[in-house]
Short mmCIF file of C-alpha atoms in Angstrom, two decimals:
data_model
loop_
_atom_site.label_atom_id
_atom_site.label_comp_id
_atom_site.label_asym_id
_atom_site.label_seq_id
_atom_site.Cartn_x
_atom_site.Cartn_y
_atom_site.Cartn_z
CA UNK A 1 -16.69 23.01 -40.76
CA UNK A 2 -17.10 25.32 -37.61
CA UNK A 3 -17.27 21.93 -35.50
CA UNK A 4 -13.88 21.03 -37.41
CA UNK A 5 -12.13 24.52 -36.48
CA UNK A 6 -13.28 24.15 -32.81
CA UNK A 7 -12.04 20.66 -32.39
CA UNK A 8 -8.23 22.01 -33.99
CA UNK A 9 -8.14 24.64 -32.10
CA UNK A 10 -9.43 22.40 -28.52
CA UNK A 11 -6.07 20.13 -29.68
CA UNK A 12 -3.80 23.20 -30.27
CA UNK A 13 -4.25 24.48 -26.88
CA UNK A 14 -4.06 21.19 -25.16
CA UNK A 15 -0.57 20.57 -27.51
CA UNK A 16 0.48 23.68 -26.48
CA UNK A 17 -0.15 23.71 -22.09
CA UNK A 18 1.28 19.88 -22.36
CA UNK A 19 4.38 21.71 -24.37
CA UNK A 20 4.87 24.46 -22.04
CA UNK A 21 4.41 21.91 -19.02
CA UNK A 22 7.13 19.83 -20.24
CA UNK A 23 9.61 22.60 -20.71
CA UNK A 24 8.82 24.13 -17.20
CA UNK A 25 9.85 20.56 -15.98
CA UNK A 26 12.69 20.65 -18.05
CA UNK A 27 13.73 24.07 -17.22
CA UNK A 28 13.72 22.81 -13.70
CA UNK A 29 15.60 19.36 -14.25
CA UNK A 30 18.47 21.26 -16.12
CA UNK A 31 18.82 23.81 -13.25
CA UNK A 32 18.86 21.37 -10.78
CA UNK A 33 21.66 18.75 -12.33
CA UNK A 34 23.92 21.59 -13.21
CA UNK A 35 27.21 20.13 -14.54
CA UNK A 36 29.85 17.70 -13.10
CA UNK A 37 33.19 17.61 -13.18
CA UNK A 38 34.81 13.88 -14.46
CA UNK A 39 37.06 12.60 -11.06
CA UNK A 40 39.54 9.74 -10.30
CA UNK A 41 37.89 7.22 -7.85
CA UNK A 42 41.21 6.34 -6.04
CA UNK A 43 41.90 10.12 -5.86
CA UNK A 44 38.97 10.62 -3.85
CA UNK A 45 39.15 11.41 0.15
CA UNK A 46 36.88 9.27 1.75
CA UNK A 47 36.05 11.12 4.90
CA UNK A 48 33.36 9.85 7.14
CA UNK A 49 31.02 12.03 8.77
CA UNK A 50 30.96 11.80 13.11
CA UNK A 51 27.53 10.88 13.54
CA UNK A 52 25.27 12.65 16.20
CA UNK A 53 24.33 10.96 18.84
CA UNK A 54 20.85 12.95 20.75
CA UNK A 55 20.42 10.75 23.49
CA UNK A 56 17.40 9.10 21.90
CA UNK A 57 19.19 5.23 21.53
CA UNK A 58 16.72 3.48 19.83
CA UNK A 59 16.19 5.83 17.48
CA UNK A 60 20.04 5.69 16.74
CA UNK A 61 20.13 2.31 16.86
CA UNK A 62 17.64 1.95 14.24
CA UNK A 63 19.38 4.59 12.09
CA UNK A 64 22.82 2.39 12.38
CA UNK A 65 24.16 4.28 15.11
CA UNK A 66 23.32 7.85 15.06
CA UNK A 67 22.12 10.42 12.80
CA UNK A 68 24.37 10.83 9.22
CA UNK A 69 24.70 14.66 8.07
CA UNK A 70 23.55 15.12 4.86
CA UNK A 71 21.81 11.59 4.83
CA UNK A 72 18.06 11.05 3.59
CA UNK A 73 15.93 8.98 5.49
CA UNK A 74 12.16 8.14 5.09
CA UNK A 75 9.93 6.95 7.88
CA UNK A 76 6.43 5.58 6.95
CA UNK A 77 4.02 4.30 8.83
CA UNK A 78 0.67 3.68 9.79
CA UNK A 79 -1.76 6.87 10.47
CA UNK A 80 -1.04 7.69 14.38
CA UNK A 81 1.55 5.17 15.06
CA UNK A 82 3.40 8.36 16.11
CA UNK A 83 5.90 9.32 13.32
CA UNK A 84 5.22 12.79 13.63
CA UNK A 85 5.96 13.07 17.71
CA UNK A 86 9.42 10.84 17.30
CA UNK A 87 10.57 13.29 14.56
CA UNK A 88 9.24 16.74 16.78
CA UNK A 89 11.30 14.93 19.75
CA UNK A 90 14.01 14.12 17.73
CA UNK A 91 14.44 17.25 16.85
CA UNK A 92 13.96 19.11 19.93
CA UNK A 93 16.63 17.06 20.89
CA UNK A 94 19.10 18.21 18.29
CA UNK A 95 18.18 21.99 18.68
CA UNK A 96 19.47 21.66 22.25
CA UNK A 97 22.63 20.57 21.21
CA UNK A 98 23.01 23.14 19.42
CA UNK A 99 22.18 22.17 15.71
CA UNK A 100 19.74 24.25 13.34
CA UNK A 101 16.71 22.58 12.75
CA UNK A 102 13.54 23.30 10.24
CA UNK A 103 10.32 21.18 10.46
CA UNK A 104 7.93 21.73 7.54
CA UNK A 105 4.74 20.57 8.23
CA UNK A 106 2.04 19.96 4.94
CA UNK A 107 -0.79 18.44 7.26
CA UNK A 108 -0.82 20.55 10.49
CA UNK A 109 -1.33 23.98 11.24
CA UNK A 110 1.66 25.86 13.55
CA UNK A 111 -1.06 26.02 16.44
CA UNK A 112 -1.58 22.04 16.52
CA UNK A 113 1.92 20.79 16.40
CA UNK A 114 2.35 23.79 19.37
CA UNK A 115 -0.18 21.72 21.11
CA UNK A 116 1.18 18.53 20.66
CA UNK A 117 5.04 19.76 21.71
CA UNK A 118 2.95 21.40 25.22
CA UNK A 119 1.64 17.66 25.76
CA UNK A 120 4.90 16.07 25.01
CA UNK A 121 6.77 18.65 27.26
CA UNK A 122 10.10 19.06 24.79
CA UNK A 123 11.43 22.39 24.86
CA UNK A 124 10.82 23.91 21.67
CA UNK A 125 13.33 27.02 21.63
CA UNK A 126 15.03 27.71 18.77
CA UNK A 127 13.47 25.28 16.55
CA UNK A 128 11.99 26.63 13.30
CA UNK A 129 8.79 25.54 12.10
CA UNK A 130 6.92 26.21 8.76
CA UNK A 131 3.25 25.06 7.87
CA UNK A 132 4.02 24.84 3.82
CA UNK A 133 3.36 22.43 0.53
CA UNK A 134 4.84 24.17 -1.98
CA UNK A 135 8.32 23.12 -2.83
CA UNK A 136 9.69 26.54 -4.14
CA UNK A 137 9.15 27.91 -1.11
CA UNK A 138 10.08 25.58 1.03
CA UNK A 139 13.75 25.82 -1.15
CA UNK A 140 13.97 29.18 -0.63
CA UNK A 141 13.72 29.16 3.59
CA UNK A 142 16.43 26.00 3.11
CA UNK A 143 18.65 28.50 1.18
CA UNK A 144 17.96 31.33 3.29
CA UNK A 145 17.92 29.96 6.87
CA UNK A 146 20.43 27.35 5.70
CA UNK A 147 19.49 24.75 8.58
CA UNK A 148 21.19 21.71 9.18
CA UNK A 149 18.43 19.34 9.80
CA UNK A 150 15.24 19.58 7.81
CA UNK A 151 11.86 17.50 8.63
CA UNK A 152 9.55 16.83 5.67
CA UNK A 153 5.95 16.04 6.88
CA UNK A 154 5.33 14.58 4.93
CA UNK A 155 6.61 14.20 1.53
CA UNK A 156 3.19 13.12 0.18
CA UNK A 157 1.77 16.71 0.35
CA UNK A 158 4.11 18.84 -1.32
CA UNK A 159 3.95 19.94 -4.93
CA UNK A 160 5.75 21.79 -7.41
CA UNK A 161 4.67 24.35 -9.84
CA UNK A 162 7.01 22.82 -12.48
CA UNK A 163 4.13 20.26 -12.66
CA UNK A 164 0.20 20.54 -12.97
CA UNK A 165 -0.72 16.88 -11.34
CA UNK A 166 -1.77 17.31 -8.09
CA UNK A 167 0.42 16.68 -4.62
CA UNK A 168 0.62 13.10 -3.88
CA UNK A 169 0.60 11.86 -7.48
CA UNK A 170 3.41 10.03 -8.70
CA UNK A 171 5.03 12.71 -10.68
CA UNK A 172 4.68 15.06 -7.99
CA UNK A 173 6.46 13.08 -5.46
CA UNK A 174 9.12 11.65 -7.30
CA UNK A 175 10.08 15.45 -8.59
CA UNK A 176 9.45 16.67 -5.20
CA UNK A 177 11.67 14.27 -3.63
CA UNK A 178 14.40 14.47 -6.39
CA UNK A 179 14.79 18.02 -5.82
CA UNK A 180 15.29 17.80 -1.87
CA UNK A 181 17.32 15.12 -1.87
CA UNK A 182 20.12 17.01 -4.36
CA UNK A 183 19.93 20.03 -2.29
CA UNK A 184 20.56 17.31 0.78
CA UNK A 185 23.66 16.05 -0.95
CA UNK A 186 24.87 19.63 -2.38
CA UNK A 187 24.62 21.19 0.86
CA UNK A 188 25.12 18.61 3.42
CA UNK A 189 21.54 19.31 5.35
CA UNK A 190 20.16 15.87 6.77
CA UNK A 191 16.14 15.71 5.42
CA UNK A 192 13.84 13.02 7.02
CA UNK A 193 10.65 12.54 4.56
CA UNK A 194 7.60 11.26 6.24
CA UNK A 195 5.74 8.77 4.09
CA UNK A 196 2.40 7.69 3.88
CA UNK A 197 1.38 3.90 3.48
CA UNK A 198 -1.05 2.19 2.01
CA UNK A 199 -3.71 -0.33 3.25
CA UNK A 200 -0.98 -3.04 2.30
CA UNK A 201 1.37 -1.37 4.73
CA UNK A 202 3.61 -0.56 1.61
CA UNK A 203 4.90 3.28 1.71
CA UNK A 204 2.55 5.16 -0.56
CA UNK A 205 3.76 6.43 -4.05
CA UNK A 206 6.59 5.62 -6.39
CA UNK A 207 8.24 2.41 -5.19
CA UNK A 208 11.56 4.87 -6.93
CA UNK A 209 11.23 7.05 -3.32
CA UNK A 210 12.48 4.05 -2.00
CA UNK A 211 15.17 4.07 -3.90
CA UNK A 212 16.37 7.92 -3.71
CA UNK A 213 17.03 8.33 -0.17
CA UNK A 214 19.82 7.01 2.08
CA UNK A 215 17.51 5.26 4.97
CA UNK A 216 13.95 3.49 4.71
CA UNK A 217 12.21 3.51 8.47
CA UNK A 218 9.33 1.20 9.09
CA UNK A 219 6.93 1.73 11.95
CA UNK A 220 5.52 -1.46 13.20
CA UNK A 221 2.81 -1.87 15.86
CA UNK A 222 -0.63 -1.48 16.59
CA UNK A 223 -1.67 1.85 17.04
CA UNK A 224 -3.94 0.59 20.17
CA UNK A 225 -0.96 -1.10 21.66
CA UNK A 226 1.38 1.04 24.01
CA UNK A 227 4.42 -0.33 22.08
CA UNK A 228 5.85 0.36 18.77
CA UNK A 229 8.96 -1.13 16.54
CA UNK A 230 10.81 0.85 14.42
CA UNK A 231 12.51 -1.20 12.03
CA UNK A 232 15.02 -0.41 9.09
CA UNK A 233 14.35 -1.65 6.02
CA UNK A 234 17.46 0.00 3.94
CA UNK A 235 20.12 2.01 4.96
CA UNK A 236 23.75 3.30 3.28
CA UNK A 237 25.22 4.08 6.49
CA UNK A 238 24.81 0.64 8.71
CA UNK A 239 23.39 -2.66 9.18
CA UNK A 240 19.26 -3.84 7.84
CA UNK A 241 16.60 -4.95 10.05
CA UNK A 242 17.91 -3.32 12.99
CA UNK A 243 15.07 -2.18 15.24
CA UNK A 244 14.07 0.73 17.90
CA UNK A 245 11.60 -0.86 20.54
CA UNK A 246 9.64 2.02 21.52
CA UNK A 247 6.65 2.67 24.56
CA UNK A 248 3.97 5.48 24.10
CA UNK A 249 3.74 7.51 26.89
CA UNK A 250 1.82 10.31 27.83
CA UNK A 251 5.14 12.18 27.31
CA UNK A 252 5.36 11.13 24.14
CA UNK A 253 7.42 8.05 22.51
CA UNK A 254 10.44 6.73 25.43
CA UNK A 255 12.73 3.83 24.40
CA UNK A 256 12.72 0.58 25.76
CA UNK A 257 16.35 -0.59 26.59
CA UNK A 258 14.82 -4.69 27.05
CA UNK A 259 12.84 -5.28 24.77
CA UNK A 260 13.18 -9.22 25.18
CA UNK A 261 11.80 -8.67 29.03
CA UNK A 262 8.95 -6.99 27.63
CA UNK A 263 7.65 -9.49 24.87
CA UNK A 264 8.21 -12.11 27.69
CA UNK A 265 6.46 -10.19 30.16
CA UNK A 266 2.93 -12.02 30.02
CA UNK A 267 4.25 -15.07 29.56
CA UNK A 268 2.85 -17.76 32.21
CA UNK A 269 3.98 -21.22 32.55
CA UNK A 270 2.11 -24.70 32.19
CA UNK A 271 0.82 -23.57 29.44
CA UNK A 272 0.70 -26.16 26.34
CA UNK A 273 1.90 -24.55 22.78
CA UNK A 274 3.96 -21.72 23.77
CA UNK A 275 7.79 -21.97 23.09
CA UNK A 276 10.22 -18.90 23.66
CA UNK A 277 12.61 -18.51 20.45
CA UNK A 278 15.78 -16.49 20.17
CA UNK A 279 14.98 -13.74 17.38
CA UNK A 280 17.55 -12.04 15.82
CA UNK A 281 17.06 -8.29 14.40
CA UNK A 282 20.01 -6.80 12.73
CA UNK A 283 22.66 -7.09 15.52
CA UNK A 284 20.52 -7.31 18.55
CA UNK A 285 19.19 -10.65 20.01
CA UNK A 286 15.71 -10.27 21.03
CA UNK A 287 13.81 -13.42 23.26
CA UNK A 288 9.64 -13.71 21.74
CA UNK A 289 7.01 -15.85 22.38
CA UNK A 290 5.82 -18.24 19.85
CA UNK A 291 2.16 -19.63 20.30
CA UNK A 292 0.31 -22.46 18.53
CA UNK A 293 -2.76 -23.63 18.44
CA UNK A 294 -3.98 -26.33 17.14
CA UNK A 295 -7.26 -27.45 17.25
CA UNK A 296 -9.95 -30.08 15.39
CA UNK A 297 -11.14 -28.53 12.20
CA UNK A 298 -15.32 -28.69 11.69
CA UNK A 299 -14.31 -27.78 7.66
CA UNK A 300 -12.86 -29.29 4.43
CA UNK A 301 -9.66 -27.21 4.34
CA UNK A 302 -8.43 -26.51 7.73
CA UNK A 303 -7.62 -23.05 8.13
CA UNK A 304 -3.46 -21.56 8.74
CA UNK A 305 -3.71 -18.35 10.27
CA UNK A 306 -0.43 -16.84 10.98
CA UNK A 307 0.13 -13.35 12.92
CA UNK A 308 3.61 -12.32 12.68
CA UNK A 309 5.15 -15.08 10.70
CA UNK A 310 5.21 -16.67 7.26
CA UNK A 311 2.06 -18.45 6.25
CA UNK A 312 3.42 -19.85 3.19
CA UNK A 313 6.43 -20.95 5.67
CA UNK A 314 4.14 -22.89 8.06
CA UNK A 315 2.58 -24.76 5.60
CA UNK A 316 5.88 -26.47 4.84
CA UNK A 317 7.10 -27.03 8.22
CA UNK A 318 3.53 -28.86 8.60
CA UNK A 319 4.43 -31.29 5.99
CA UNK A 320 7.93 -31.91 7.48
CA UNK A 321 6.45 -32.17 10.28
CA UNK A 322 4.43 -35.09 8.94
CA UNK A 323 7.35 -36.74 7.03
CA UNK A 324 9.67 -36.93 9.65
CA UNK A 325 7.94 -37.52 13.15
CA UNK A 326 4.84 -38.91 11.39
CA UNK A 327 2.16 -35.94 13.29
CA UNK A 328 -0.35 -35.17 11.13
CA UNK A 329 -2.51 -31.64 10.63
CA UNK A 330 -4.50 -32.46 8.15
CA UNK A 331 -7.75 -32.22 9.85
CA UNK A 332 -6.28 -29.50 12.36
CA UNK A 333 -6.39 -25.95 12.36
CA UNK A 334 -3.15 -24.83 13.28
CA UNK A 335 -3.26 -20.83 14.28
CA UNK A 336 0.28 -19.44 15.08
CA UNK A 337 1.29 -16.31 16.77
CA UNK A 338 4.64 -14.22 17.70
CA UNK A 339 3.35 -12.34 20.45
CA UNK A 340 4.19 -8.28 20.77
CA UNK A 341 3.38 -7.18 17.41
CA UNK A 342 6.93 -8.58 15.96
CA UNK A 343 7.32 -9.66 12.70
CA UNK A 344 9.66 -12.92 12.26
CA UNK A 345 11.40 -13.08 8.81
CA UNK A 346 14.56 -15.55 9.81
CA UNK A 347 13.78 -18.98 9.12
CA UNK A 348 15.80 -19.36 12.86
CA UNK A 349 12.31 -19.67 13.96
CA UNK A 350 11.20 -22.74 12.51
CA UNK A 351 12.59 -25.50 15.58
CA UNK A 352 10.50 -22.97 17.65
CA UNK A 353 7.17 -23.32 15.54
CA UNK A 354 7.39 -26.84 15.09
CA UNK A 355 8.01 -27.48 18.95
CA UNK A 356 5.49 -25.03 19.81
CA UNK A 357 2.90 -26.78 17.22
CA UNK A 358 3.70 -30.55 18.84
CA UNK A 359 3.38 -29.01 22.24
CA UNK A 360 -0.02 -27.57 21.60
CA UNK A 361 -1.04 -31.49 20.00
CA UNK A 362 0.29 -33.19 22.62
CA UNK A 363 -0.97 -30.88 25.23
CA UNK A 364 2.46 -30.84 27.08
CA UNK A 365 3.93 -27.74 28.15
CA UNK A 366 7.29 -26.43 27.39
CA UNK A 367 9.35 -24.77 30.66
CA UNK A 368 9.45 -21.33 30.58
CA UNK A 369 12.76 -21.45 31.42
CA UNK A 370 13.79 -23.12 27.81
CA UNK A 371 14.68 -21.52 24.71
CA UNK A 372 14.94 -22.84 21.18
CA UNK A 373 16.22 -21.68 18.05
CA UNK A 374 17.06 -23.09 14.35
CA UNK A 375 16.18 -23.61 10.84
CA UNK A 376 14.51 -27.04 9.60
CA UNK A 377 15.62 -28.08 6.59
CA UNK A 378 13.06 -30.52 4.14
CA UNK A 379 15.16 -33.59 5.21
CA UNK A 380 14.11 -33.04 8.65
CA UNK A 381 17.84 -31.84 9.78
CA UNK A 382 18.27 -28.97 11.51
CA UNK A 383 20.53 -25.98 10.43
CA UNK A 384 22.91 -23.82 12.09
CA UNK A 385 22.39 -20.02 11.81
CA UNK A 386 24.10 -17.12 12.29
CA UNK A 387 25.63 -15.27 15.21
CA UNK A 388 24.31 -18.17 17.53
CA UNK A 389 26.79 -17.66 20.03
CA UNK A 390 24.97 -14.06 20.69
CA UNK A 391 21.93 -15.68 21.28
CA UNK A 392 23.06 -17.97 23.31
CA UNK A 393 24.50 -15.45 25.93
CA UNK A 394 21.39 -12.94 25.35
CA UNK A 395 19.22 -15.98 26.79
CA UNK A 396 21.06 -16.93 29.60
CA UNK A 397 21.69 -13.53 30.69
CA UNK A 398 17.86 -13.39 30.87
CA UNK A 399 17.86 -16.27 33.06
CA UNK A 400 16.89 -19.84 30.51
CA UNK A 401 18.25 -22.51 31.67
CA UNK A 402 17.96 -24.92 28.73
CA UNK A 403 18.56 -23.73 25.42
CA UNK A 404 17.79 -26.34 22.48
CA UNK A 405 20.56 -25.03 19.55
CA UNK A 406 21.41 -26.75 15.94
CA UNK A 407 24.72 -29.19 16.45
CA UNK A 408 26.96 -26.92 14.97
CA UNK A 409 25.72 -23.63 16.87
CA UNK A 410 26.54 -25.62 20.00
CA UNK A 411 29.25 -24.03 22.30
CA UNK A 412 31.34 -24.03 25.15
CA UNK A 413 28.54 -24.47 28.41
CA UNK A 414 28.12 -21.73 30.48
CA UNK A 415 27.42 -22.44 34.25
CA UNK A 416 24.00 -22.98 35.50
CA UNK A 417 22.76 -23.51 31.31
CA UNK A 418 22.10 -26.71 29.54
CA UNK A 419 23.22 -26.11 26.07
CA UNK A 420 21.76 -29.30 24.12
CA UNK A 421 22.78 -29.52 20.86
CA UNK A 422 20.32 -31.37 18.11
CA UNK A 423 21.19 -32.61 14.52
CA UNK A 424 17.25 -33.62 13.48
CA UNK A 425 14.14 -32.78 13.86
CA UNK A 426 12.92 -36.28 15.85
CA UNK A 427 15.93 -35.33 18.33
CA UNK A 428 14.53 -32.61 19.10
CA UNK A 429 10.67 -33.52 19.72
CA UNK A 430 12.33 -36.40 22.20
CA UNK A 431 15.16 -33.97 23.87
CA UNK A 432 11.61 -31.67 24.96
CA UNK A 433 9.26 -34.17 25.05
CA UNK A 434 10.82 -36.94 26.44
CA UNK A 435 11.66 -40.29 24.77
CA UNK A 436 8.36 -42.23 26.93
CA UNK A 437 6.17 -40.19 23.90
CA UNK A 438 7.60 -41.21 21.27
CA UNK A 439 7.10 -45.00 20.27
CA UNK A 440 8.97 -46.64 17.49
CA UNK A 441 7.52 -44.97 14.69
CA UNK A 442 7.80 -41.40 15.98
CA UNK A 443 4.52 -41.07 16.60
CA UNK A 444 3.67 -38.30 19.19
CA UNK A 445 0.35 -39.11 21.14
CA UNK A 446 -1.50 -36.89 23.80
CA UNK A 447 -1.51 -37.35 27.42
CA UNK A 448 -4.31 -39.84 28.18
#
């Protein structure tokens, strides 16, 4: 019986903190929706905001154009890829033009980011900084300093005595980031979250953070490399997939206004299996370096390795490959590369991948001086794709002499540049190649 009593009253109390824990997170849900008044769309003045422009132009151009006022934006990345010193130049930046600025910082003390901003050499004057996880506290210096900008770093650590899980749970951040992002849109402050990622690369936490804010910012790269890619991933106020190309310096991150000079930089010719394709990222046409490799496989299933581009992808273009121009990978390893850390997603690359493939089987060389771009379709036809005139220009202001372009993406020459136009994929092995290697099956062979 005493056993019985003790387990009641062991449920009671755990009835009663889950009770009381619900109604504190109630308490704080009602407070913060408040009431709303029932509006006319059409009646509605839609006034944009001027967006601020810092001087930093990758940054901006990754961010659509500038910096929105009372936008959220979230920037994960890998640990030290350098999220932390773009946001602490950032906003050095907008403090001397004359904007109020907070940086909250959940993972380093006042005396460390101090340290960093002395290494970086930004003038840190006027900027306010708080080392602080709790959320009600961190709401009551926005209400009371009433800045313009705030810098959440990062969102992962904060917590919220509405709630008992600990910071970094699901519950945590979703309420945590809920409750910023209103006071964002009632007052008109811009907040940047900082976002951890998991091994996947995926930003850590509710997939619904994703969701809330305004702007998702992606930091590509490897953190040994000098060079990093910030890439958009969502954003309300401009284009997707628009990238910042950014070096690390000793002075912290500088922008790179070429990048297509720098992922062409190591590029040497004579070299069998390396084709340059016309990339394009948001708005911006950017020239990379496609490598293949292919190579006689010692094992039952030859291996696809893929760095930078779709592995699912390649295995298709291997079979058109076959179909259509009758070259055959079945006992090859094929190992494909986009060189500079860049991810490819358009399927403009795949006349690239297949001439850089046959090049590397053939052991013939593709001019550095060519570029290629366009989608293969299963037929073996190739496909126009978009904004091909921009690529066009973007490669011959960079010097190519010979761009290889789907039919219909074809245009008007342009002195001292051999535009050639191709409708299949067997036009264009023989327009690089050379008809003397292909016999009258399409069969590719090898130099002797």
């Amino acid at each position: 019986m005493k056993e019985f009593r003790i387990e009641a009253e062991s449920s009671n109390r755990y009835a009663r903190a889950e009770q009381a824990t619900a109604a504190s997170s109630a308490r704080g849900r009602t407070a913060l929706a408040g009431t709303s008044d029932i509006l006319d769309l059409s009646e509605i003045e839609a006034k944009e905001s001027p967006r601020i422009l810092i001087g930093f132009s990758e940054l901006e151009r990754a961010l659509g154009g500038g910096f929105v006022p009372g936008s959220v934006v979230l920037i994960g990345g890998d640990p030290g890829i350098g999220k932390s010193t773009l946001l602490l130049q950032a906003m050095c930046k907008m403090v001397a033009l004359g904007q109020v600025c907070l940086y909250a910082s959940g993972e380093e003390s006042p005396t460390q980011v101090a340290l960093r901003a002395q290494r970086l050499g930004v003038n840190t004057k006027g900027l306010k900084f708080i080392s602080e996880i709790q959320l009600e506290k961190i709401e009551a210096i926005i209400e009371e300093t009433s800045p313009q900008w705030v810098v959440i770093d990062s969102i992962q650590t904060l917590f919220s005595e509405d709630l008992s899980a600990a910071p970094g749970s699901v519950s945590q951040v979703k309420e945590c980031a809920a409750r910023l992002t209103r006071i964002a849109k009632r007052k008109g402050i811009g907040v940047i979250f900082v976002g951890h990622v998991t091994k996947e690369g995926a930003m850590a936490g509710p997939r619904v953070l994703e969701h809330m804010v305004d702007t998702v910012l992606y930091f590509e790269g490897d953190p040994e490399s000098n060079y990093r890619i910030l890439r958009a991933c969502k954003n309300r106020f401009g284009s997707v997939n628009e990238i910042g190309v950014f070096g690390m310096t000793d002075k912290g991150l500088r922008g790179v206004r070429n990048p297509s000079a720098l992922f062409l930089a190591e590029r040497r010719e004579g070299v069998a299996g390396s084709v340059t394709f016309i990339n394009l990222e948001g708005t911006r046409p950017i020239l990379i370096e496609i490598q293949a490799l292919v190579d006689k496989s010692m094992l039952p299933n030859p291996k696809r390795l893929t760095v930078g581009t779709d592995a699912q992808r390649l295995t298709m273009l291997l079979a058109i490959l076959h179909r259509h121009v009758t070259l055959s990978t079945y006992d090859q390893d094929v190992f494909l590369n986009a060189v500079g850390g860049i991810k490819i997603s358009e399927t403009a690359s795949d006349l690239a991948v297949l001439i850089a493939i046959v090049s590397s089987m053939t052991n013939q060389a593709v001019s550095s001086k060519t570029a290629i771009f366009g989608e293969v379709g299963l037929g073996g036809e190739i496909r126009p794709v978009s904004r091909g005139q921009e690529r066009i220009k973007e490669a011959s202001k960079l010097g190519f002499t010979r761009i290889i372009v789907p039919l219909k993406n074809k245009a008007a020459d342009i002195p001292g540049v051999e535009i050639i136009g191709v409708d299949n994929l067997r036009d264009a092995v023989k327009v690089v190649f050379g008809s003397n290697r292909v016999n009258h099956d399409d069969q590719v062979y090898p130099d002797e």
